[in-house]
CSV table of C-alpha atoms and ligand atoms in Angstrom, one decimal:
chain,number,residue,atom,x,y,z
A,1,MET,CA,0.0,0.0,0.0
A,2,LYS,CA,1.2,3.4,-0.9
A,3,ARG,CA,1.2,5.9,2.0
A,4,LEU,CA,-0.5,9.0,0.7
A,5,LYS,CA,0.7,12.5,1.7
A,6,ILE,CA,-2.3,14.7,2.2
A,7,ILE,CA,-2.3,18.3,3.1
A,8,SER,CA,-5.5,19.3,4.8
A,9,VAL,CA,-6.3,23.1,4.9
A,10,VAL,CA,-8.6,24.4,7.6
A,11,GLY,CA,-9.2,27.8,9.1
A,12,ALA,CA,-12.7,28.5,10.3
A,13,ARG,CA,-14.8,27.0,13.1
A,14,PRO,CA,-17.0,24.6,11.1
A,15,GLN,CA,-14.0,23.2,9.4
A,16,PHE,CA,-12.5,22.1,12.7
A,17,ILE,CA,-15.7,20.1,13.4
A,18,LYS,CA,-15.5,18.5,9.9
A,19,ALA,CA,-11.8,17.8,10.0
A,20,ALA,CA,-11.8,16.0,13.4
A,21,PRO,CA,-13.1,12.6,12.1
A,22,VAL,CA,-11.3,12.9,8.8
A,23,CYS,CA,-7.9,13.5,10.5
A,24,ARG,CA,-8.6,10.5,12.7
A,25,ALA,CA,-9.3,8.2,9.6
A,26,LEU,CA,-6.4,9.5,7.4
A,27,ARG,CA,-3.7,9.2,10.0
A,28,GLN,CA,-4.3,5.4,10.4
A,29,ASP,CA,-2.4,4.6,7.2
A,30,HIS,CA,-1.3,7.9,5.7
A,31,ASP,CA,0.7,11.1,6.3
A,32,GLU,CA,-1.3,14.2,6.9
A,33,VAL,CA,0.0,17.7,7.1
A,34,LEU,CA,-2.5,19.9,8.8
A,35,VAL,CA,-2.5,23.6,7.9
A,36,HIS,CA,-4.5,26.2,9.8
A,37,SER,CA,-4.9,29.4,7.8
A,38,GLY,CA,-5.6,31.5,11.0
A,39,GLN,CA,-8.9,32.8,9.5
A,40,HIS,CA,-10.4,32.2,13.0
A,41,TYR,CA,-7.9,32.8,15.8
A,42,ASP,CA,-9.7,33.6,19.1
A,43,TYR,CA,-9.5,30.8,21.6
A,44,GLY,CA,-13.3,30.3,21.6
A,45,MET,CA,-13.4,30.3,17.8
A,46,SER,CA,-10.4,27.9,17.2
A,47,ASP,CA,-8.3,26.3,20.0
A,48,VAL,CA,-11.2,25.0,22.0
A,49,PHE,CA,-12.4,22.9,19.1
A,50,PHE,CA,-8.9,21.4,18.7
A,51,GLU,CA,-8.8,20.6,22.4
A,52,GLN,CA,-12.3,19.1,22.7
A,53,LEU,CA,-12.4,17.2,19.4
A,54,GLY,CA,-8.8,15.8,19.8
A,55,ILE,CA,-7.7,17.4,16.5
A,56,PRO,CA,-3.9,17.2,16.1
A,57,LYS,CA,-2.0,20.4,16.5
A,58,PRO,CA,-1.6,22.1,13.1
A,59,ASP,CA,1.8,21.6,11.5
A,60,PHE,CA,1.6,25.1,10.1
A,61,ASN,CA,-0.4,28.2,11.1
A,62,LEU,CA,-0.5,31.0,8.6
A,63,ALA,CA,-2.0,33.4,11.1
A,64,VAL,CA,-3.7,35.3,8.3
A,65,GLY,CA,-6.3,36.9,10.7
A,66,SER,CA,-9.4,38.9,9.7
A,67,GLY,CA,-9.8,41.2,6.6
A,68,SER,CA,-11.7,41.8,3.5
A,69,HIS,CA,-12.4,38.8,1.3
A,70,ALA,CA,-9.7,39.6,-1.3
A,71,ARG,CA,-7.1,40.5,1.3
A,72,GLN,CA,-7.8,37.4,3.4
A,73,THR,CA,-7.9,35.1,0.4
A,74,GLY,CA,-5.0,36.8,-1.3
A,75,GLU,CA,-2.7,36.7,1.7
A,76,MET,CA,-3.3,33.0,2.3
A,77,MET,CA,-2.4,32.0,-1.3
A,78,PRO,CA,1.3,32.7,-1.6
A,79,MET,CA,1.9,31.1,1.8
A,80,LEU,CA,-0.1,28.0,0.8
A,81,GLU,CA,1.7,27.9,-2.6
A,82,GLU,CA,5.1,27.9,-0.9
A,83,LEU,CA,4.0,25.2,1.5
A,84,PHE,CA,2.5,23.0,-1.2
A,85,LEU,CA,5.7,23.3,-3.3
A,86,GLU,CA,7.9,22.5,-0.3
A,87,GLN,CA,5.7,19.6,1.0
A,88,ASP,CA,4.9,18.1,-2.5
A,89,PRO,CA,1.6,16.4,-1.4
A,90,ASP,CA,-0.4,13.8,-3.4
A,91,VAL,CA,-3.6,15.7,-2.8
A,92,VAL,CA,-4.8,18.8,-1.0
A,93,LEU,CA,-8.0,18.4,1.1
A,94,VAL,CA,-10.2,21.4,1.6
A,95,TYR,CA,-13.5,21.7,3.5
A,96,GLY,CA,-16.7,23.6,3.0
A,97,ASP,CA,-17.0,27.1,1.6
A,98,THR,CA,-14.9,29.7,3.4
A,99,ASN,CA,-12.2,31.9,2.2
A,100,THR,CA,-9.7,29.3,3.5
A,101,THR,CA,-11.4,26.7,1.2
A,102,LEU,CA,-11.0,29.0,-1.8
A,103,ALA,CA,-7.4,29.9,-1.1
A,104,GLY,CA,-6.4,26.3,-0.6
A,105,GLY,CA,-8.3,25.1,-3.7
A,106,LEU,CA,-6.9,27.8,-6.0
A,107,ALA,CA,-3.3,27.6,-4.8
A,108,ALA,CA,-3.3,23.8,-5.2
A,109,ALA,CA,-5.1,23.7,-8.6
A,110,LYS,CA,-2.7,26.3,-10.1
A,111,LEU,CA,0.2,24.1,-9.1
A,112,GLY,CA,-1.4,21.0,-10.7
A,113,VAL,CA,-1.9,19.4,-7.3
A,114,PRO,CA,-5.2,17.5,-7.1
A,115,VAL,CA,-7.8,19.1,-4.9
A,116,ALA,CA,-10.3,17.0,-2.9
A,117,HIS,CA,-13.3,19.0,-1.7
A,118,VAL,CA,-15.2,17.8,1.4
A,119,GLU,CA,-18.8,19.1,1.3
A,120,ALA,CA,-18.8,19.5,-2.5
A,121,GLY,CA,-21.9,20.3,-4.5
A,122,LEU,CA,-23.8,22.4,-2.1
A,123,ARG,CA,-25.6,25.4,-3.6
A,124,SER,CA,-27.8,28.1,-2.1
A,125,PHE,CA,-28.2,29.6,-5.6
A,126,ASN,CA,-27.6,33.0,-4.1
A,127,ARG,CA,-24.5,34.6,-5.5
A,128,ALA,CA,-24.7,37.5,-3.0
A,129,MET,CA,-23.4,35.0,-0.4
A,130,PRO,CA,-19.6,35.0,-0.4
A,131,GLU,CA,-19.7,31.3,0.5
A,132,GLU,CA,-21.6,30.5,-2.7
A,133,ILE,CA,-18.9,32.0,-4.8
A,134,ASN,CA,-16.3,30.0,-2.9
A,135,ARG,CA,-18.2,26.7,-3.4
A,136,VAL,CA,-18.8,27.1,-7.1
A,137,VAL,CA,-15.1,28.0,-7.8
A,138,VAL,CA,-13.7,25.2,-5.6
A,139,ASP,CA,-16.0,22.6,-7.0
A,140,HIS,CA,-15.0,23.5,-10.6
A,141,LEU,CA,-11.3,23.2,-9.6
A,142,SER,CA,-11.6,20.0,-7.7
A,143,ASP,CA,-10.5,16.6,-8.8
A,144,LEU,CA,-12.3,14.7,-6.1
A,145,LEU,CA,-15.8,15.9,-5.1
A,146,LEU,CA,-16.9,14.4,-1.7
A,147,CYS,CA,-20.6,15.1,-1.5
A,148,PRO,CA,-22.7,14.9,1.7
A,149,THR,CA,-26.1,14.5,0.1
A,150,ARG,CA,-27.9,13.3,-3.0
A,151,ALA,CA,-29.0,16.9,-3.7
A,152,SER,CA,-25.3,18.0,-3.8
A,153,VAL,CA,-24.5,15.3,-6.3
A,154,ALA,CA,-27.4,16.4,-8.5
A,155,ASN,CA,-26.3,20.1,-8.3
A,156,LEU,CA,-22.8,19.1,-9.6
A,157,ALA,CA,-24.4,17.0,-12.4
A,158,VAL,CA,-26.4,20.1,-13.5
A,159,GLU,CA,-23.1,22.0,-13.8
A,160,GLY,CA,-21.6,19.2,-15.8
A,161,ILE,CA,-19.4,17.7,-13.1
A,162,SER,CA,-19.6,13.9,-12.7
A,163,ASP,CA,-16.0,12.6,-12.8
A,164,GLY,CA,-14.6,12.2,-9.3
A,165,VAL,CA,-17.9,12.7,-7.6
A,166,HIS,CA,-18.6,10.5,-4.6
A,167,LEU,CA,-21.6,10.5,-2.2
A,168,VAL,CA,-19.9,10.0,1.1
A,169,GLY,CA,-22.4,11.3,3.6
A,170,ASP,CA,-21.9,14.2,6.0
A,171,VAL,CA,-18.8,14.4,8.2
A,172,MET,CA,-20.5,16.6,10.7
A,173,LEU,CA,-22.7,13.6,11.5
A,174,ASP,CA,-19.5,11.6,12.3
A,175,THR,CA,-18.5,14.2,14.9
A,176,ALA,CA,-22.1,14.3,16.3
A,177,ARG,CA,-22.2,10.6,16.7
A,178,PHE,CA,-18.6,10.3,18.0
A,179,PHE,CA,-18.7,13.2,20.5
A,180,GLY,CA,-22.2,14.7,20.6
A,181,ASP,CA,-24.3,11.8,21.6
A,182,SER,CA,-22.3,11.2,24.8
A,183,VAL,CA,-22.2,14.8,26.0
A,184,ASP,CA,-23.9,15.4,29.4
A,185,PRO,CA,-25.7,18.7,28.9
A,186,ALA,CA,-26.1,19.3,32.6
A,187,PRO,CA,-22.9,21.4,33.2
A,188,ALA,CA,-23.6,23.7,30.3
A,189,LEU,CA,-27.2,24.2,31.4
A,190,GLU,CA,-26.1,25.1,34.9
A,191,GLN,CA,-23.4,27.4,33.6
A,192,PHE,CA,-25.9,29.3,31.5
A,193,GLY,CA,-28.7,29.2,34.0
A,194,VAL,CA,-31.3,27.6,31.7
A,195,GLU,CA,-33.6,24.6,32.0
A,196,ALA,CA,-34.0,21.9,29.3
A,197,GLY,CA,-36.9,22.6,27.0
A,198,GLN,CA,-37.4,26.1,28.4
A,199,PHE,CA,-35.3,28.1,25.9
A,200,TYR,CA,-34.4,28.5,22.2
A,201,LEU,CA,-30.8,28.4,21.1
A,202,ALA,CA,-29.8,31.1,18.6
A,203,THR,CA,-26.8,31.9,16.4
A,204,VAL,CA,-26.5,34.7,13.8
A,205,HIS,CA,-23.3,35.3,11.8
A,206,ARG,CA,-24.0,35.4,8.0
A,207,ALA,CA,-22.9,38.6,6.4
A,208,GLY,CA,-26.4,39.0,4.9
A,209,ASN,CA,-27.9,39.3,8.4
A,210,SER,CA,-25.1,40.6,10.6
A,211,ASP,CA,-24.0,43.4,8.2
A,212,SER,CA,-27.6,44.7,7.8
A,213,PRO,CA,-29.0,47.0,10.5
A,214,ALA,CA,-32.6,46.3,9.2
A,215,ARG,CA,-32.2,42.5,9.2
A,216,LEU,CA,-30.3,42.3,12.5
A,217,GLY,CA,-32.8,44.7,14.1
A,218,ALA,CA,-35.8,42.7,13.0
A,219,ILE,CA,-34.2,39.5,14.3
A,220,VAL,CA,-33.5,41.1,17.7
A,221,GLU,CA,-37.1,42.4,17.8
A,222,ALA,CA,-38.4,38.9,17.1
A,223,PHE,CA,-36.1,37.3,19.7
A,224,ALA,CA,-37.3,39.8,22.3
A,225,GLN,CA,-41.0,38.7,21.8
A,226,LEU,CA,-40.8,34.9,21.8
A,227,ASP,CA,-42.5,32.8,24.3
A,228,ARG,CA,-39.3,31.3,25.7
A,229,ARG,CA,-35.9,32.8,26.5
A,230,VAL,CA,-33.4,33.0,23.7
A,231,VAL,CA,-29.9,31.9,24.5
A,232,TRP,CA,-27.9,33.7,21.8
A,233,ALA,CA,-24.2,32.7,21.2
A,234,VAL,CA,-23.0,35.9,19.6
A,235,HIS,CA,-20.3,35.7,16.9
A,236,PRO,CA,-17.6,38.4,17.2
A,237,ARG,CA,-18.6,40.0,13.9
A,238,THR,CA,-22.3,40.2,15.0
A,239,ARG,CA,-21.4,41.6,18.4
A,240,LYS,CA,-19.4,44.4,16.8
A,241,ASN,CA,-22.3,45.2,14.5
A,242,LEU,CA,-24.9,45.1,17.2
A,243,ILE,CA,-22.8,47.8,19.0
A,244,ASP,CA,-22.1,49.8,15.8
A,245,PHE,CA,-25.7,49.8,14.7
A,246,GLY,CA,-27.0,50.9,18.1
A,247,ILE,CA,-29.0,47.6,18.5
A,248,MET,CA,-27.1,46.3,21.5
A,249,GLN,CA,-29.2,48.4,24.0
A,250,THR,CA,-32.3,46.6,22.8
A,251,VAL,CA,-30.6,43.2,23.2
A,252,GLU,CA,-29.4,44.1,26.7
A,253,SER,CA,-32.6,45.6,27.9
A,254,SER,CA,-34.6,42.5,26.9
A,255,ASP,CA,-35.2,40.0,29.7
A,256,ASN,CA,-35.9,37.5,27.0
A,257,ILE,CA,-32.5,37.5,25.4
A,258,LEU,CA,-29.4,36.0,27.1
A,259,THR,CA,-26.3,36.7,25.1
A,260,VAL,CA,-23.3,34.5,25.6
A,261,PRO,CA,-19.8,34.4,23.9
A,262,PRO,CA,-19.2,32.0,21.1
A,263,VAL,CA,-19.6,28.5,22.5
A,264,SER,CA,-17.4,25.4,22.2
A,265,TYR,CA,-18.6,22.2,20.5
A,266,ILE,CA,-19.5,20.5,23.8
A,267,GLU,CA,-21.4,23.6,24.9
A,268,THR,CA,-23.2,23.9,21.6
A,269,VAL,CA,-24.3,20.3,21.6
A,270,SER,CA,-25.4,20.6,25.3
A,271,LEU,CA,-27.5,23.7,24.5
A,272,LEU,CA,-28.8,22.4,21.2
A,273,ARG,CA,-29.9,19.0,22.5
A,274,SER,CA,-31.7,20.7,25.4
A,275,ALA,CA,-33.4,23.5,23.4
A,276,ALA,CA,-37.0,23.8,22.4
A,277,GLY,CA,-35.8,24.8,19.0
A,278,LEU,CA,-32.8,26.4,17.1
A,279,LEU,CA,-32.9,29.8,15.5
A,280,THR,CA,-29.9,30.2,13.1
A,281,ASP,CA,-28.4,31.3,9.9
A,282,SER,CA,-25.6,28.8,10.2
A,283,GLY,CA,-25.5,26.0,7.6
A,284,GLY,CA,-23.8,23.5,9.9
A,285,MET,CA,-26.2,24.0,12.8
A,286,GLN,CA,-29.3,23.4,10.6
A,287,LYS,CA,-27.9,19.9,10.1
A,288,GLU,CA,-26.8,19.5,13.7
A,289,ALA,CA,-30.4,20.3,14.8
A,290,TYR,CA,-31.6,17.5,12.5
A,291,PHE,CA,-29.0,15.1,13.8
A,292,PHE,CA,-30.2,15.6,17.3
A,293,GLY,CA,-34.0,15.8,16.5
A,294,ILE,CA,-34.4,19.5,17.3
A,295,PRO,CA,-36.7,21.6,15.1
A,296,CYS,CA,-35.0,24.6,13.4
A,297,VAL,CA,-36.0,28.0,12.1
A,298,THR,CA,-33.6,29.3,9.6
A,299,LEU,CA,-33.0,33.1,9.4
A,300,ARG,CA,-32.3,33.0,5.7
A,301,GLU,CA,-34.4,32.9,2.5
A,302,GLU,CA,-32.7,29.8,1.2
A,303,THR,CA,-30.7,26.8,2.4
A,304,GLU,CA,-28.1,24.4,1.0
A,305,TRP,CA,-29.6,21.7,3.3
A,306,VAL,CA,-32.9,21.3,1.5
A,307,GLU,CA,-33.6,17.9,3.0
A,308,THR,CA,-34.2,19.4,6.4
A,309,VAL,CA,-36.9,21.7,5.0
A,310,GLU,CA,-38.4,18.9,2.8
A,311,LEU,CA,-38.7,16.6,5.8
A,312,GLY,CA,-40.4,19.3,7.9
A,313,TRP,CA,-37.6,19.8,10.5
A,314,ASN,CA,-36.6,23.2,9.2
A,315,VAL,CA,-38.4,26.3,8.0
A,316,LEU,CA,-36.9,29.3,6.1
A,317,VAL,CA,-38.1,32.6,7.4
A,318,GLY,CA,-35.5,35.2,6.4
A,319,ALA,CA,-35.1,38.1,8.8
A,320,ASN,CA,-38.8,39.0,9.0
A,321,ARG,CA,-40.0,39.6,12.5
A,322,GLU,CA,-43.5,38.2,12.1
A,323,ALA,CA,-42.4,35.2,10.1
A,324,ILE,CA,-39.9,34.3,12.8
A,325,ARG,CA,-42.5,34.6,15.5
A,326,ALA,CA,-45.0,32.5,13.5
A,327,ALA,CA,-42.5,29.8,12.7
A,328,VAL,CA,-41.5,29.6,16.4
A,329,ALA,CA,-45.1,29.3,17.4
A,330,ASN,CA,-45.5,26.5,15.0
A,331,LEU,CA,-42.4,24.5,16.0
A,332,HIS,CA,-42.9,20.8,16.1
A,333,ARG,CA,-41.0,17.5,15.6
A,334,PRO,CA,-42.1,15.5,12.6
A,335,ALA,CA,-42.5,11.8,13.2
A,336,SER,CA,-39.6,10.6,11.0
A,337,ARG,CA,-36.0,11.6,10.6
A,338,PRO,CA,-34.5,9.5,7.8
A,339,ALA,CA,-30.8,9.0,7.4
A,340,VAL,CA,-30.4,11.6,4.5
A,341,TYR,CA,-26.9,12.5,5.8
A,342,GLY,CA,-25.5,9.0,5.8
A,343,ASP,CA,-24.6,6.7,8.7
A,344,GLY,CA,-22.0,8.7,10.6
A,345,HIS,CA,-19.0,7.1,8.8
A,346,ALA,CA,-18.4,9.7,6.1
A,347,ALA,CA,-14.7,10.0,7.1
A,348,ASP,CA,-14.2,6.3,6.2
A,349,ALA,CA,-15.9,6.8,2.8
A,350,ILE,CA,-13.7,9.9,2.2
A,351,LEU,CA,-10.6,7.8,3.0
A,352,ALA,CA,-11.7,5.1,0.6
A,353,ALA,CA,-12.3,7.6,-2.2
A,354,LEU,CA,-8.9,9.2,-1.7
A,355,GLU,CA,-7.2,5.8,-1.7
A,356,ALA,CA,-9.1,4.7,-4.8
A,357,ARG,CA,-8.3,7.9,-6.7
A,358,TYR,CA,-4.7,8.4,-5.7
A,359,GLY,CA,-3.5,4.8,-5.3
A,360,GLY,CA,-3.3,4.5,-1.6
A,361,ARG,CA,-4.1,0.9,-1.5
A,362,SER,CA,-2.9,-1.8,-3.8
B,1,UD1,C1,-16.6,32.6,8.1
B,1,UD1,C2,-17.0,32.0,6.8
B,1,UD1,C3,-18.4,31.4,6.9
B,1,UD1,C4,-18.5,30.4,8.0
B,1,UD1,C5,-18.1,31.1,9.3
B,1,UD1,C6,-18.1,30.2,10.5
B,1,UD1,C7,-16.1,33.1,4.8
B,1,UD1,C8,-16.4,34.0,3.7
B,1,UD1,N1,-17.0,33.0,5.8
B,1,UD1,O1,-17.5,33.6,8.4
B,1,UD1,O2,-18.7,30.7,5.7
B,1,UD1,O3,-19.9,30.0,8.1
B,1,UD1,O4,-16.7,31.6,9.1
B,1,UD1,O5,-18.0,30.9,11.7
B,1,UD1,O6,-15.0,32.5,4.8
B,1,UD1,N2,-13.5,37.5,14.2
B,1,UD1,C9,-13.0,37.5,15.5
B,1,UD1,N3,-12.3,36.4,16.0
B,1,UD1,C10,-12.1,35.3,15.2
B,1,UD1,C11,-12.6,35.3,13.9
B,1,UD1,C12,-13.3,36.4,13.4
B,1,UD1,O7,-13.1,38.5,16.2
B,1,UD1,O8,-11.4,34.4,15.7
B,1,UD1,C13,-14.3,38.6,13.7
B,1,UD1,C14,-13.5,39.6,13.0
B,1,UD1,O9,-14.0,40.9,13.3
B,1,UD1,C15,-13.8,39.3,11.5
B,1,UD1,C16,-15.2,38.8,11.6
B,1,UD1,O10,-15.3,38.1,12.9
B,1,UD1,O11,-13.6,40.3,10.7
B,1,UD1,C17,-15.6,37.9,10.5
B,1,UD1,O12,-14.7,36.7,10.4
B,1,UD1,P1,-14.5,35.9,9.0
B,1,UD1,O13,-13.7,34.7,9.3
B,1,UD1,O14,-14.1,36.9,7.9
B,1,UD1,O15,-16.0,35.5,8.7
B,1,UD1,P2,-17.1,34.7,9.5
B,1,UD1,O16,-18.2,35.6,9.6
B,1,UD1,O17,-16.5,34.1,10.7
């Protein structure tokens, strides 16, 4: 068997959750070089995930930090290019749809190094989202497209991509089953002073919401009027904008809203599994709600995770105050939750696809 040399590029919070099971699987028989772009750098946005999920310490940290899309992506690329040249990998593995994904994919493809994309084929069909641009570009540059769902395979087919496409299931489910199911929620509930079933969990970080005073204001108004308390884990970018837009006073004066700093994986799962529902604009958390059987209200007009909506576990309401309130009033748990995201062993399927394509096993 040939040992493959794989460079994995991560940088933002959801990528750490996705990389955890894949690193574990890859390192059994192959050499992985883990590169952290530094897109997320706060302890609570980065290190805590490595600690809790047992992700190996990155071999390289590019410490790129925050910035505009072009600056952030642009600054990563020459550093990644140099690293790829020096390390000479068989394949570069990128995850999801962030600027880190784009920089890793572009730098590798331009050097002729094969790109394998975990979470390929997702589409919101909204090009105003920076993530949509990242996904489309990286999918079209990728040699191996590791799709989480049937819908993502179909999206690629429509764009003429079929070679190298594998339906592997969702790696976030691997992490949920490996770590999430065994979490005892009691310490986190005590820490945040909430009782199971008596609150909604909320997260808001999409540029479309957090950069718009009107949308962020409407979301806050809705949260303040719900029938249960809202535990809101506030992303740093959203916190800054709540202050800059003058909305923070409304948040702080509402007894119904409890803001907390960004929460770790264990805290997130503890709160999510104990919540009456999730209110979010995160992609990953819509799925995590489904994995744990928690109904979700999505603060966007569209979703990449269409199965959650089709199966009745998720409803799209945008940032409309009345629509948010109506959806929350109507929250319910549908009778069935089919295994549309696979069986929790996506990392093994990813490993098999890499070995088959790049000759890992004879
Ligand atoms: C990024 C991804 C998004 C993903 C999200 C997960 C892009 C285009 N977006 O969005 O797809 O869903 O990560 O969280 O790549 N900040 C800190 N500390 C940190 C990181 C960020 O304070 O550790 C603040 C900075 O003010 C920064 C802002 O958050 O400017 C936005 O960070 P950035 O990584 O650009 O985008 P996210 O909104 O986190």
